[in-house]
Short mmCIF file of C-alpha atoms in Angstrom, two decimals:
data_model
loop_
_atom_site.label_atom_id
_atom_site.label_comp_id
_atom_site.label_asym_id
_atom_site.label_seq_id
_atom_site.Cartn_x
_atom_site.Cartn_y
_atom_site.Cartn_z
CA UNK A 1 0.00 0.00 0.00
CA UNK A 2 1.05 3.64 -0.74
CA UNK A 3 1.82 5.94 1.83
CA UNK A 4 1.57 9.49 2.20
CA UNK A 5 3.34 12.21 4.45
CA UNK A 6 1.83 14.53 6.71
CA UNK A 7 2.54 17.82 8.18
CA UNK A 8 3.90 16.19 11.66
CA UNK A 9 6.78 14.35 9.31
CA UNK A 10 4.96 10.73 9.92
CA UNK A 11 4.02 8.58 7.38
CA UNK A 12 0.32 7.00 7.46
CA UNK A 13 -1.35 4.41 5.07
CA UNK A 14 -3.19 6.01 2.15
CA UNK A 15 -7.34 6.48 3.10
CA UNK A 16 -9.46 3.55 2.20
CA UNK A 17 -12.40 5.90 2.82
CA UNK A 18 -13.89 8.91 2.90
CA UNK A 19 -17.10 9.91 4.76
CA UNK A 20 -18.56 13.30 3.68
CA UNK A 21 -22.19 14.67 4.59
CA UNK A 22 -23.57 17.72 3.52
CA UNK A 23 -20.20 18.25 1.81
CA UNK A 24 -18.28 18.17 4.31
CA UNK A 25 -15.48 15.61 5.18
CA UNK A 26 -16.43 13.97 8.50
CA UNK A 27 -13.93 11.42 8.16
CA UNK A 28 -10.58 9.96 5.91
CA UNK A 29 -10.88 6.68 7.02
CA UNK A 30 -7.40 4.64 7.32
CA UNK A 31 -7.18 0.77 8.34
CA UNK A 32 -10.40 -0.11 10.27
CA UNK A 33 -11.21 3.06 11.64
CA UNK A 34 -14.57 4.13 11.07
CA UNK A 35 -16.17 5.40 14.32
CA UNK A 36 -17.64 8.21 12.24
CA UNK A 37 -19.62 6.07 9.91
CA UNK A 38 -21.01 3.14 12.15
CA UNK A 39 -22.38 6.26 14.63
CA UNK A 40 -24.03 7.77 11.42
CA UNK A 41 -25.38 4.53 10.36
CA UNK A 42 -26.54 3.73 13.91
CA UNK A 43 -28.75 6.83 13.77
CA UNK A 44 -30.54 6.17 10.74
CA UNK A 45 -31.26 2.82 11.84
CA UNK A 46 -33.66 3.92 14.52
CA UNK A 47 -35.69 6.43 12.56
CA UNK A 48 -39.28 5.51 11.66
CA UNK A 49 -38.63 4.59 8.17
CA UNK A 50 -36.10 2.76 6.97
CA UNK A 51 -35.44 2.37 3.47
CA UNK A 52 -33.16 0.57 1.70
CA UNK A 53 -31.94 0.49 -2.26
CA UNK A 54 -29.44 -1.96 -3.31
CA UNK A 55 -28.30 -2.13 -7.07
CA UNK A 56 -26.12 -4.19 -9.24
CA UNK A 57 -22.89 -3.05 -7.31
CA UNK A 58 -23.82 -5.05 -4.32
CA UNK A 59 -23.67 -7.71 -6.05
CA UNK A 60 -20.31 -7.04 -7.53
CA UNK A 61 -18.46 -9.53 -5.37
CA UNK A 62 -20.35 -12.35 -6.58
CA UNK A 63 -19.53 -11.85 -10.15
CA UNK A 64 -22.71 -9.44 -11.24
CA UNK A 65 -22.24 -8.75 -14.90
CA UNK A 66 -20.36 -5.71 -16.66
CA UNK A 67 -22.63 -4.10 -18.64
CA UNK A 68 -20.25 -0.77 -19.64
CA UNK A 69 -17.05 -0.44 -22.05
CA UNK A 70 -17.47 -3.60 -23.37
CA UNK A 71 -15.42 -4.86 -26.78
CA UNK A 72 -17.48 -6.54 -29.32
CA UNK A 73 -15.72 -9.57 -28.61
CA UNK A 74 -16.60 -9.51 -25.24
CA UNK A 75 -20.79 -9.41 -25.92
CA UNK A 76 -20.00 -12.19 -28.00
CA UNK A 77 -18.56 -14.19 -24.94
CA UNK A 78 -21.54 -13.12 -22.58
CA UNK A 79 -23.68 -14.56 -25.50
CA UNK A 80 -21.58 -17.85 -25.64
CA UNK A 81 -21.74 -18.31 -22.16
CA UNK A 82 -25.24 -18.36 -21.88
CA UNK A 83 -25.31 -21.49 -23.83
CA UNK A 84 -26.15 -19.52 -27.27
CA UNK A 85 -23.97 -19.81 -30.42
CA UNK A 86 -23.49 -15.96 -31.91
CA UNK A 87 -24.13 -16.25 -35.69
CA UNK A 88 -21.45 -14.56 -37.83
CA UNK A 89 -23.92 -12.12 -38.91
CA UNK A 90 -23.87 -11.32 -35.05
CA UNK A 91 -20.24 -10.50 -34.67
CA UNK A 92 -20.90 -8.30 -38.07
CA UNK A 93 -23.82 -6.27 -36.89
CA UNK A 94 -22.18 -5.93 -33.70
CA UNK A 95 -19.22 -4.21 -35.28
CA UNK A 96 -21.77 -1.80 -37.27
CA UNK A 97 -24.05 -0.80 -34.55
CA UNK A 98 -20.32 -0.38 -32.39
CA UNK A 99 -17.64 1.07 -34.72
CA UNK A 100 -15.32 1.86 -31.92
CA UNK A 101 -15.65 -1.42 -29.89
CA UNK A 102 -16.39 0.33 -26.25
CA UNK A 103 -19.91 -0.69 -25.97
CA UNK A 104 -22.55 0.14 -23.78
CA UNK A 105 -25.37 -3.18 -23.47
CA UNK A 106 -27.71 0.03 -23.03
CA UNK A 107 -27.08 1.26 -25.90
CA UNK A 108 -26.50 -1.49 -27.87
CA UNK A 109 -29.78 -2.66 -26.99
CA UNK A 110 -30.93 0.63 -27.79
CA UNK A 111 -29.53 1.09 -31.29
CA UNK A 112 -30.87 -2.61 -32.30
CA UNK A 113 -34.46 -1.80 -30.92
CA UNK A 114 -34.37 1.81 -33.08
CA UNK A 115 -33.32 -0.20 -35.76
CA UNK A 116 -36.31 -3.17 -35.78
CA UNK A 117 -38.57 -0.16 -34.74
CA UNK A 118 -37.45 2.12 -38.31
CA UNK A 119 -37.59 -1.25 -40.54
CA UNK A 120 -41.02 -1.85 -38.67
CA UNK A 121 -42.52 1.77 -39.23
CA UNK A 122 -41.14 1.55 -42.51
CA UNK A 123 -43.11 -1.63 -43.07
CA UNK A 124 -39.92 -3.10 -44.28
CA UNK A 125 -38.19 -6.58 -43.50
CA UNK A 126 -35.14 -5.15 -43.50
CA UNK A 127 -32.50 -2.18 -42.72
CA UNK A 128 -29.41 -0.44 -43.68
CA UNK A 129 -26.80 0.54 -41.17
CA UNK A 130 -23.23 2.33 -41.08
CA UNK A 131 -21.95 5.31 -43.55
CA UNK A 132 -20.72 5.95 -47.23
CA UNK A 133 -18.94 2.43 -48.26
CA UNK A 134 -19.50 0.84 -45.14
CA UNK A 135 -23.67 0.60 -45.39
CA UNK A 136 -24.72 -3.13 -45.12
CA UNK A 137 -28.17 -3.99 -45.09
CA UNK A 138 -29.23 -6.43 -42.24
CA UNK A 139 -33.00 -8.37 -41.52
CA UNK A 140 -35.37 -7.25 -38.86
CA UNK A 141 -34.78 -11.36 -38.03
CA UNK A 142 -31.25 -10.49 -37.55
CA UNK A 143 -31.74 -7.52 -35.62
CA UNK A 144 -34.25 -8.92 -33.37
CA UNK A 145 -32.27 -12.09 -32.83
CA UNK A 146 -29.03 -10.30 -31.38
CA UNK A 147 -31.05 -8.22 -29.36
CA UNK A 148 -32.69 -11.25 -27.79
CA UNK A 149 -29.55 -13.33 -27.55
CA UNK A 150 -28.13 -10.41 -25.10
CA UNK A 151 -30.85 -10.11 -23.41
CA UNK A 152 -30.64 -13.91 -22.44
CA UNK A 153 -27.50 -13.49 -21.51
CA UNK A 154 -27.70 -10.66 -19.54
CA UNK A 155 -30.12 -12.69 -17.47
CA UNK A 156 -28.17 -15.50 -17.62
CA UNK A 157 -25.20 -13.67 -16.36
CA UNK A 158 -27.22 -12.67 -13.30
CA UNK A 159 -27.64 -15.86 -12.17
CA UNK A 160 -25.54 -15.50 -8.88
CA UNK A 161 -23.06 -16.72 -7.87
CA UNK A 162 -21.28 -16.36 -11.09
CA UNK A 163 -19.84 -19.96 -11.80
CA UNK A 164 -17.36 -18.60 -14.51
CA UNK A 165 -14.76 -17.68 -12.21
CA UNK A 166 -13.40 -18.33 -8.82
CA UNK A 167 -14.66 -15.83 -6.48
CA UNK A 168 -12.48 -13.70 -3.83
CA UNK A 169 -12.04 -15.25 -0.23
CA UNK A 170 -13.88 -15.27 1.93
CA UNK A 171 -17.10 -15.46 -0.80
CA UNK A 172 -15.79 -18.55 -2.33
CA UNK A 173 -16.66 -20.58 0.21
CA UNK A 174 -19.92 -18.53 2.07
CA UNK A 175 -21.19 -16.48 -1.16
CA UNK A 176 -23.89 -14.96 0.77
CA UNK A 177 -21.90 -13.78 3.72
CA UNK A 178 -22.08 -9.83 3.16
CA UNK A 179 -25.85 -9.81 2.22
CA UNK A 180 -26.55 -11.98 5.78
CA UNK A 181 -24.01 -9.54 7.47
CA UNK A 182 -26.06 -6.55 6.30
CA UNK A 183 -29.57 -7.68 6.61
CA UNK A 184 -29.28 -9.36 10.00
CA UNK A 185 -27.67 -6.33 11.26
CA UNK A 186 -29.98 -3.99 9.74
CA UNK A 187 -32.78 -6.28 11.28
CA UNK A 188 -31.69 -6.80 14.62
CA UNK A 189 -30.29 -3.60 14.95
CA UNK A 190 -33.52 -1.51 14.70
CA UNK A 191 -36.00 -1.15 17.96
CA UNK A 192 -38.83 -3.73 18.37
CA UNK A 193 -41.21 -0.65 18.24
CA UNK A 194 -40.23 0.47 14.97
CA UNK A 195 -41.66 -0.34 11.50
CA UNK A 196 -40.41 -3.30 9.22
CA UNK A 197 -37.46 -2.14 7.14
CA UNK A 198 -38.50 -1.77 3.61
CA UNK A 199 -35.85 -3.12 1.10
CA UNK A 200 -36.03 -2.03 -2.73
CA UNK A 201 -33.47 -3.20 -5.23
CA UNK A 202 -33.47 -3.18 -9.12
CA UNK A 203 -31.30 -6.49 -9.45
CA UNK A 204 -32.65 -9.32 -11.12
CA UNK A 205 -30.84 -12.06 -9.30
CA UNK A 206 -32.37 -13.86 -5.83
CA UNK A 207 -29.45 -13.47 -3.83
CA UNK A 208 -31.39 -11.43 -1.14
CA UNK A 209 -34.30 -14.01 -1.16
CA UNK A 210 -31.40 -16.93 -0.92
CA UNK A 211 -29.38 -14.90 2.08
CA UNK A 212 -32.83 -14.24 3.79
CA UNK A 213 -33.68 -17.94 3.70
CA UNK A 214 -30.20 -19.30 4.69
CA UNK A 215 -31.16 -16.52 7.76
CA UNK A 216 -34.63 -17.57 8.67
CA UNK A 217 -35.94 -14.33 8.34
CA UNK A 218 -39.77 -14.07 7.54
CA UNK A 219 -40.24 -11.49 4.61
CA UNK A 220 -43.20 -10.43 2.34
CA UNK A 221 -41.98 -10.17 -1.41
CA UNK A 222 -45.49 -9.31 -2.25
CA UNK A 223 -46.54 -12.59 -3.58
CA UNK A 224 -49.54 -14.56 -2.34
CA UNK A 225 -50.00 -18.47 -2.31
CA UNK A 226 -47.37 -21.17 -1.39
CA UNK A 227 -47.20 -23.42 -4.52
CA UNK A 228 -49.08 -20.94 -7.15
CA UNK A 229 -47.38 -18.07 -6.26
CA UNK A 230 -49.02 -14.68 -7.69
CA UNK A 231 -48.06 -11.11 -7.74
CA UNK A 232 -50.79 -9.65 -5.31
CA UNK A 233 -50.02 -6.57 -3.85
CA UNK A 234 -52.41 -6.60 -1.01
CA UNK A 235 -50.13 -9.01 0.48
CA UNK A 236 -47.45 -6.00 1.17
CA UNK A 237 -50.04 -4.88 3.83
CA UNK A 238 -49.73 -8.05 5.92
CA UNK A 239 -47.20 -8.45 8.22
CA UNK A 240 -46.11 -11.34 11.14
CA UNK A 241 -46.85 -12.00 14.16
CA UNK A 242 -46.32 -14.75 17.10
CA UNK A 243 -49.69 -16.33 18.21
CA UNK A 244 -50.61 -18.80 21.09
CA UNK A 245 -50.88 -22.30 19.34
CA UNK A 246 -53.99 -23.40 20.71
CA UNK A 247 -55.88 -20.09 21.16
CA UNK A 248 -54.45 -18.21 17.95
CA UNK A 249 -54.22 -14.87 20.32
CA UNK A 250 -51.42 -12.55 19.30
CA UNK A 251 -48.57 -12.32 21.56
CA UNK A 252 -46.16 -10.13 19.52
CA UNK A 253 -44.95 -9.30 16.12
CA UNK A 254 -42.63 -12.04 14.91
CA UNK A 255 -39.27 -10.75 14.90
CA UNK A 256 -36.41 -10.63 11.57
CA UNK A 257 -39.16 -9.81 8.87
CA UNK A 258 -39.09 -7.13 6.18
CA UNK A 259 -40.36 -6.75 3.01
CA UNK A 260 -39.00 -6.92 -0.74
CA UNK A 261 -39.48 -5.05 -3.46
CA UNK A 262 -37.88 -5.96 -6.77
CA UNK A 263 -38.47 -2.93 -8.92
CA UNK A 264 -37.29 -3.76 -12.22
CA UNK A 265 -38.61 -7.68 -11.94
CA UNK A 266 -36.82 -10.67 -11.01
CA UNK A 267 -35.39 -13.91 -12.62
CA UNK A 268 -37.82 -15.83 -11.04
CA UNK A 269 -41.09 -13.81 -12.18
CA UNK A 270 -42.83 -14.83 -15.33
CA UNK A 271 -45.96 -13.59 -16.96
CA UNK A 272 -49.43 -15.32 -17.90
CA UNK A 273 -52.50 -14.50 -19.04
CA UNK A 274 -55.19 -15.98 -17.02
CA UNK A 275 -58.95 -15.82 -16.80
CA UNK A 276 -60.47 -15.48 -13.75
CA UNK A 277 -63.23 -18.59 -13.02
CA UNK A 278 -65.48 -16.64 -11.74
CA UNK A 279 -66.18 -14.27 -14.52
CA UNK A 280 -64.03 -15.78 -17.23
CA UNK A 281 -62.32 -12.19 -17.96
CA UNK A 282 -58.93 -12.02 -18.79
CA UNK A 283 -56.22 -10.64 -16.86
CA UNK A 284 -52.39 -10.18 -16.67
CA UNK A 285 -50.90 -12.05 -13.91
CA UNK A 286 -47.10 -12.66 -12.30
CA UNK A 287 -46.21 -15.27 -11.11
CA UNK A 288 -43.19 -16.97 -9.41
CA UNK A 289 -41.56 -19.95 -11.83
CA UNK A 290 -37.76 -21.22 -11.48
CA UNK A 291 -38.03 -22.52 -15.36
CA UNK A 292 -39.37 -21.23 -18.57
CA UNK A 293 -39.11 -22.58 -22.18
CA UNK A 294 -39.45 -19.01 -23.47
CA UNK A 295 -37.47 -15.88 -22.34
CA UNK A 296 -40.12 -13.53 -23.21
CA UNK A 297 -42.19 -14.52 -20.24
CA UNK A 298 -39.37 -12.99 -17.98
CA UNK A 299 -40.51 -10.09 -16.08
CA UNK A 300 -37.46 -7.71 -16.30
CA UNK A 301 -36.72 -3.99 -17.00
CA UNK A 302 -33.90 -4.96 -19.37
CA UNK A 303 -31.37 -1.74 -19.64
CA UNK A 304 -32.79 0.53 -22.48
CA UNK A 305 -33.88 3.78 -23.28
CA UNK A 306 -37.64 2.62 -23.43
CA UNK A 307 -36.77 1.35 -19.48
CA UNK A 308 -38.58 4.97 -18.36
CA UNK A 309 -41.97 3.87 -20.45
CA UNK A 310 -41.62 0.05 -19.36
CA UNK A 311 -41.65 1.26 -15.34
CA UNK A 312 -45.38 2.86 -16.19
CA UNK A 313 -46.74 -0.90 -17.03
CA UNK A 314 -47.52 -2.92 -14.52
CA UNK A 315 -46.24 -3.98 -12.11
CA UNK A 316 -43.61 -2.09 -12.33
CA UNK A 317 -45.76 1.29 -11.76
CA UNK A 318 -47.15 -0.34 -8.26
CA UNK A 319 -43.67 -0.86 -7.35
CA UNK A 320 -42.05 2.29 -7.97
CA UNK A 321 -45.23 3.73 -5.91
CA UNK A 322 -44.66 1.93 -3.06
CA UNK A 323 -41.16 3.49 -3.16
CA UNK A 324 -42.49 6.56 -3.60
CA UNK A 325 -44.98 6.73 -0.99
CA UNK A 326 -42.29 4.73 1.70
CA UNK A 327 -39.20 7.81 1.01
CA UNK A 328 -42.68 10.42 1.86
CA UNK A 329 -42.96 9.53 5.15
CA UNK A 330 -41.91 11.44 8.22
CA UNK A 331 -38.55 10.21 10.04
CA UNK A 332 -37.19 8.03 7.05
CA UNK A 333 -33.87 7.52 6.33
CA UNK A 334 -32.80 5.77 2.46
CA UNK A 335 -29.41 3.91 2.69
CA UNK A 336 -28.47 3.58 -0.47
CA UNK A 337 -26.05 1.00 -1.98
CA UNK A 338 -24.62 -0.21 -5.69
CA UNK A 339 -26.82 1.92 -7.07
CA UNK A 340 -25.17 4.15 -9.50
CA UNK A 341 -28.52 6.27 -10.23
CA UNK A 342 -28.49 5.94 -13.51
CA UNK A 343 -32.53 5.01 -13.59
CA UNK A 344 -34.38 8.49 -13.73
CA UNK A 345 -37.29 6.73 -12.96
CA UNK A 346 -35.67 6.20 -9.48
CA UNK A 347 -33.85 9.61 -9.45
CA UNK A 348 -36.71 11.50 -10.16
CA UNK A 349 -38.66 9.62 -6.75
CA UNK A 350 -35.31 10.62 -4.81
CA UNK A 351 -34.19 13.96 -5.92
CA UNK A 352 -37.86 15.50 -5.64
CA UNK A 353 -39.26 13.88 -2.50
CA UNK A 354 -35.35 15.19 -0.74
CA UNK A 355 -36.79 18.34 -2.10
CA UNK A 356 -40.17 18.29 -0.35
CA UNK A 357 -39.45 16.05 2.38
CA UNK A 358 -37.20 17.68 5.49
CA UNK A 359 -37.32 14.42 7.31
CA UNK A 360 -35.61 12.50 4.88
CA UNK A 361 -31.69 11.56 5.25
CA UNK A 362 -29.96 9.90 2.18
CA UNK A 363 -26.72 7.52 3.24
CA UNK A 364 -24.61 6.36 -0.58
CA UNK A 365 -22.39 4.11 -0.61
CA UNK A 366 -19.97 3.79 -3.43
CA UNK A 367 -16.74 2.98 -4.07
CA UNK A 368 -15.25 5.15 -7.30
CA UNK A 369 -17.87 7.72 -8.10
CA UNK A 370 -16.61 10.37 -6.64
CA UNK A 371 -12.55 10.38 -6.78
CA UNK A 372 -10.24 9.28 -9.26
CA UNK A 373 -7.30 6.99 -8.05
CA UNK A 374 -4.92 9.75 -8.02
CA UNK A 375 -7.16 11.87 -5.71
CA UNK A 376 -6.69 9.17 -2.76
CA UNK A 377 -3.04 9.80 -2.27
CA UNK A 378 -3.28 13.61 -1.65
CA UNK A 379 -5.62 12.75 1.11
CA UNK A 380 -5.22 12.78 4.96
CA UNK A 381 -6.43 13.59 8.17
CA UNK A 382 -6.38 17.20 7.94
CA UNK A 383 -8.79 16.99 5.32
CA UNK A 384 -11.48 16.56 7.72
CA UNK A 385 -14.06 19.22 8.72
CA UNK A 386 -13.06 21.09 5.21
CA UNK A 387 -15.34 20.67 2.22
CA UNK A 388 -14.77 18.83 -0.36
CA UNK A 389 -14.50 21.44 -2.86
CA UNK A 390 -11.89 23.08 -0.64
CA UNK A 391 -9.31 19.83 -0.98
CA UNK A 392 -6.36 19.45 -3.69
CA UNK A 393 -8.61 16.61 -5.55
CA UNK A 394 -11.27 17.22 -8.47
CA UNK A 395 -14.20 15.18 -8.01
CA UNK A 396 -16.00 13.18 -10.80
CA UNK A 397 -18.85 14.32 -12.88
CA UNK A 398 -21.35 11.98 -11.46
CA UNK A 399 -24.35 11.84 -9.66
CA UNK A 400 -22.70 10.38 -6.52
CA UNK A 401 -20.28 12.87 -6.59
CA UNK A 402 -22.64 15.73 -6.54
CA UNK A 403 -24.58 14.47 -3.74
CA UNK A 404 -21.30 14.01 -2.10
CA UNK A 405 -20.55 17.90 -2.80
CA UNK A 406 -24.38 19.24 -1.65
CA UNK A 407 -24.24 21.64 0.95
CA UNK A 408 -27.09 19.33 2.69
CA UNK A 409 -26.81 17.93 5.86
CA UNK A 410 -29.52 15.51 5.15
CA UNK A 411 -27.23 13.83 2.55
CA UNK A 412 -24.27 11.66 3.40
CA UNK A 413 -21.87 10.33 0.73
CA UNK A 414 -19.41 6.96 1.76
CA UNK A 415 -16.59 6.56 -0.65
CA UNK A 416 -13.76 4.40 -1.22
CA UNK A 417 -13.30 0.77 -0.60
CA UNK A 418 -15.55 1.03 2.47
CA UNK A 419 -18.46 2.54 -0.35
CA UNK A 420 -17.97 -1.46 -1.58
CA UNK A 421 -21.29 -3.64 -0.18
CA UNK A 422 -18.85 -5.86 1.27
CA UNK A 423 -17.10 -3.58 3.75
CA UNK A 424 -20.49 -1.16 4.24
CA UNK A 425 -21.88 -4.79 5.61
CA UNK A 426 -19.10 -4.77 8.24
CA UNK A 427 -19.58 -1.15 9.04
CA UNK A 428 -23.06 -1.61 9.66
CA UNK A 429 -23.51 -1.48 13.57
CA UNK A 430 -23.55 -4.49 15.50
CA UNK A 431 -27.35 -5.11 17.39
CA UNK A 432 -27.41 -2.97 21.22
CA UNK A 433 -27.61 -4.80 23.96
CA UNK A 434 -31.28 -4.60 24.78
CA UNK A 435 -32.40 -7.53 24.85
CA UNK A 436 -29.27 -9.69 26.04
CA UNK A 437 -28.47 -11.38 29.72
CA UNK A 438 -27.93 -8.74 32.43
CA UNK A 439 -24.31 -8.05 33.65
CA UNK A 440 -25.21 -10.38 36.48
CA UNK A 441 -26.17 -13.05 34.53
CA UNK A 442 -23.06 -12.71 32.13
CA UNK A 443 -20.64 -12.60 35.19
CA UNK A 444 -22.50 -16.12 36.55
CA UNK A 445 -22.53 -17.83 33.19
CA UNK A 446 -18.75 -17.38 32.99
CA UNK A 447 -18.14 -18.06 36.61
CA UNK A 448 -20.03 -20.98 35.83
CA UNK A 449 -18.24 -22.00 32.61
CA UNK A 450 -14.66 -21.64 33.95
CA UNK A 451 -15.63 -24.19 37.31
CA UNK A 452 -16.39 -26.66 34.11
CA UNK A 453 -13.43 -25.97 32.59
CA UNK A 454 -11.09 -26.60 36.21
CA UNK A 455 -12.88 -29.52 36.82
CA UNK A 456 -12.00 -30.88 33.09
CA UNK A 457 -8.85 -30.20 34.08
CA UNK A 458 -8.47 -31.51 37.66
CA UNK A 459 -10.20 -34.54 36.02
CA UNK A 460 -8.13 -35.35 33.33
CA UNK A 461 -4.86 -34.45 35.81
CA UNK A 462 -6.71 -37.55 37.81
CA UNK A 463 -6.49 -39.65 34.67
CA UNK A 464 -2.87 -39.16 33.92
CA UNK A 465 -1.94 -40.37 37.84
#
């Protein structure tokens, strides 16, 4: 690791974090030292509210997909190792519709749906694409069957944990050991008294379902039935409870439950049409399938400019309201992580109800949106308590890193390899000690404990005589 001097002549590791809110620098954060941020985090878990928005960077560790500055060659790969053969008309419209090989899946996805949509308007079965001597004419079949191969293996890719590589230690062998971390101390660590924690995330993948079950946590994803399973939104009005056995009276509210929301769909989701039996009208439904012979019965928000129209169908509309109306409330806090905010469908909900709302607090985590490499090594501890505009570094032009330069104490911005899920799972507070054995009891039960262990002893001393 790098090292950089200070004014007292000492040399001290180079920051691994930095914790600013309301633009301020509360904290450079050096080798496990992050008092600062586990207070702050403390806080906002005992408001009312608690929200919580995890995107694809929290799933990062367990090989999410890369879905920016990708080569040609590399889509071609994703599309292999979904168990699809690119065609070589593939690897030749890819190199039209991305002349300078630094794709985007966005807009790749994007230019191949504009260019199905102009063939279709044009009421033509095919299209010409590129410039001057390099215009090559290419079927809407074509078109529409790249654009579906990615697709596929976008999904496919976030199927998690990745299998295509080995992953870091110690997630090799306990995948889901930062999303239990962070949920069970999120859970435990709020007040009995308070509301359920509301988690939102646009991933596709079930690895917060999975880490939730390997926890034992009751939650309520908004589905209804046990071996049917339908979207019913009703059901994210329930909640759980402890009852007497034999009299069914209610002796308190079950303890470790939240609920779900997966915003832009989830692998597992799949639509039907149905007709109800008592009136034999027809209706959309979604429903919860592990297996499908057919891709387009996925329910997913795949990454495309038409994403913003897609979130007004259902169910995605119900969903983003419920986020909506949960960030309204009084005394809510939104700890966002691996969300980039690059869905203005889920800016827009943010940005205006910070506006409106005084009782909202906003906690990012990210790791590189907000400093450039070179920017850590001019850091130190006199940095803190100055702004951030103030310091020798020139922050990125991202949304991150404008929240992290707001002049808002509301808004808290934690960068850095503690912004990574992994660490921000370790920095989240560990449960108070309401709840566990009095002092007393602690002091007997090791009293207790170390009598057992002399008379092991004093017994096995006996044995060797």
């Amino acid at each position: 690791m790098t090292t950089t001097s200070v004014d007292s002549g000492l040399a001290e590791p180079e920051p691994n974090g930095l914790f600013i809110v309301g633009g301020v620098v509360k904290s450079v954060i050096a080798a496990a030292e992050a008092t600062a941020v586990r207070d702050h985090l403390s806080s906002l878990l005992q408001v009312k509210n608690l929200v919580v928005l995890l995107g694809s960077g929290a799933s990062f560790h367990l090989g999410s997909p890369q879905t920016r500055n990708l080569t040609n060659q590399q889509v071609l790969e994703l599309i292999q190792k979904s168990g699809d053969t690119p065609t070589a008309k593939d690897e030749e419209l890819l190199a039209t519709i991305n002349p300078d090989d630094d794709g985007d899946l966005e807009k790749l996805l994007n230019g191949l749906q504009l260019a199905a949509s102009l063939a279709a308007q044009a009421r033509q079965t095919s299209v010409a694409l590129g410039s001057g001597e390099q215009v090559k004419s290419y079927f809407t079949d074509e078109i529409d069957g790249l654009r579906q191969r990615i697709n596929h293996a976008l999904a496919h890719a976030c199927q998690l944990p990745s299998t295509d590589k080995p992953l870091d230690a110690p997630y090799d062998a306990d995948p889901l050991l930062a999303h239990r971390t962070f949920l069970s101390r999120m859970v435990r660590s709020r007040g009995a008294n308070l509301p359920r924690p509301q988690v939102f995330t646009t991933n596709y993948d079930l690895v917060i379902e999975r880490a939730l079950d390997e926890l034992g946590y009751p939650y309520i994803d908004g589905f209804s039935g046990t071996v049917d399973r339908r979207l019913n939104f009703a059901f994210y009005g329930l909640d759980f409870h402890r009852v007497e056995t034999t009299t069914q009276s209610v002796l308190s509210r079950a303890e470790g439950a939240l609920y779900l929301h997966k915003v832009h769909g989830s692998l597992n989701w799949r639509t039907s049409n149905a007709r109800d039996r008592l009136t034999g009208l027809q209706s959309l439904e979604v429903r919860q399938s592990s297996s499908s012979s057919n891709d387009d019965d996925l329910v997913l928000i795949y990454p495309t400019s038409s994403k913003e129209g897609d979130t007004l169908a259902y169910p995605y509309s119900d969903l983003l309201r419920l986020l909506g109306d949960a960030v309204q409330q009084d005394d809510t806090a939104v700890i966002v992580a691996g969300y980039g905010f690059a869905d203005a469908h889920i800016n827009r909900i943010l940005l205006r109800t910070l506006a409106t709302n005084s009782a909202l607090n906003i906690f990012v985590a990210d790791p590189f949106a907000v400093l450039d490499d070179s920017d850590w090594g001019k850091l130190n501890a006199g940095a803190q308590q100055k702004m951030l505009d103030e310091l020798a570094v020139t922050p990125k032009q991202t949304a991150i890193a404008a929240l992290a330069r707001a002049n808002d104490s509301r808004v808290a911005v934690l960068t850095g390899n503690c912004g990574k899920f992994t660490e921000l799972a370790q920095l989240m507070p560990e449960p108070s000690l309401q709840g566990e054995a009095p002092t007393a009891v602690t002091a007997l039960i090791e009293a207790l404990e170390q009598v057992t262990q002399d008379d092991d002893v004093t017994a096995e001393a006996d044995d060797l005589q």
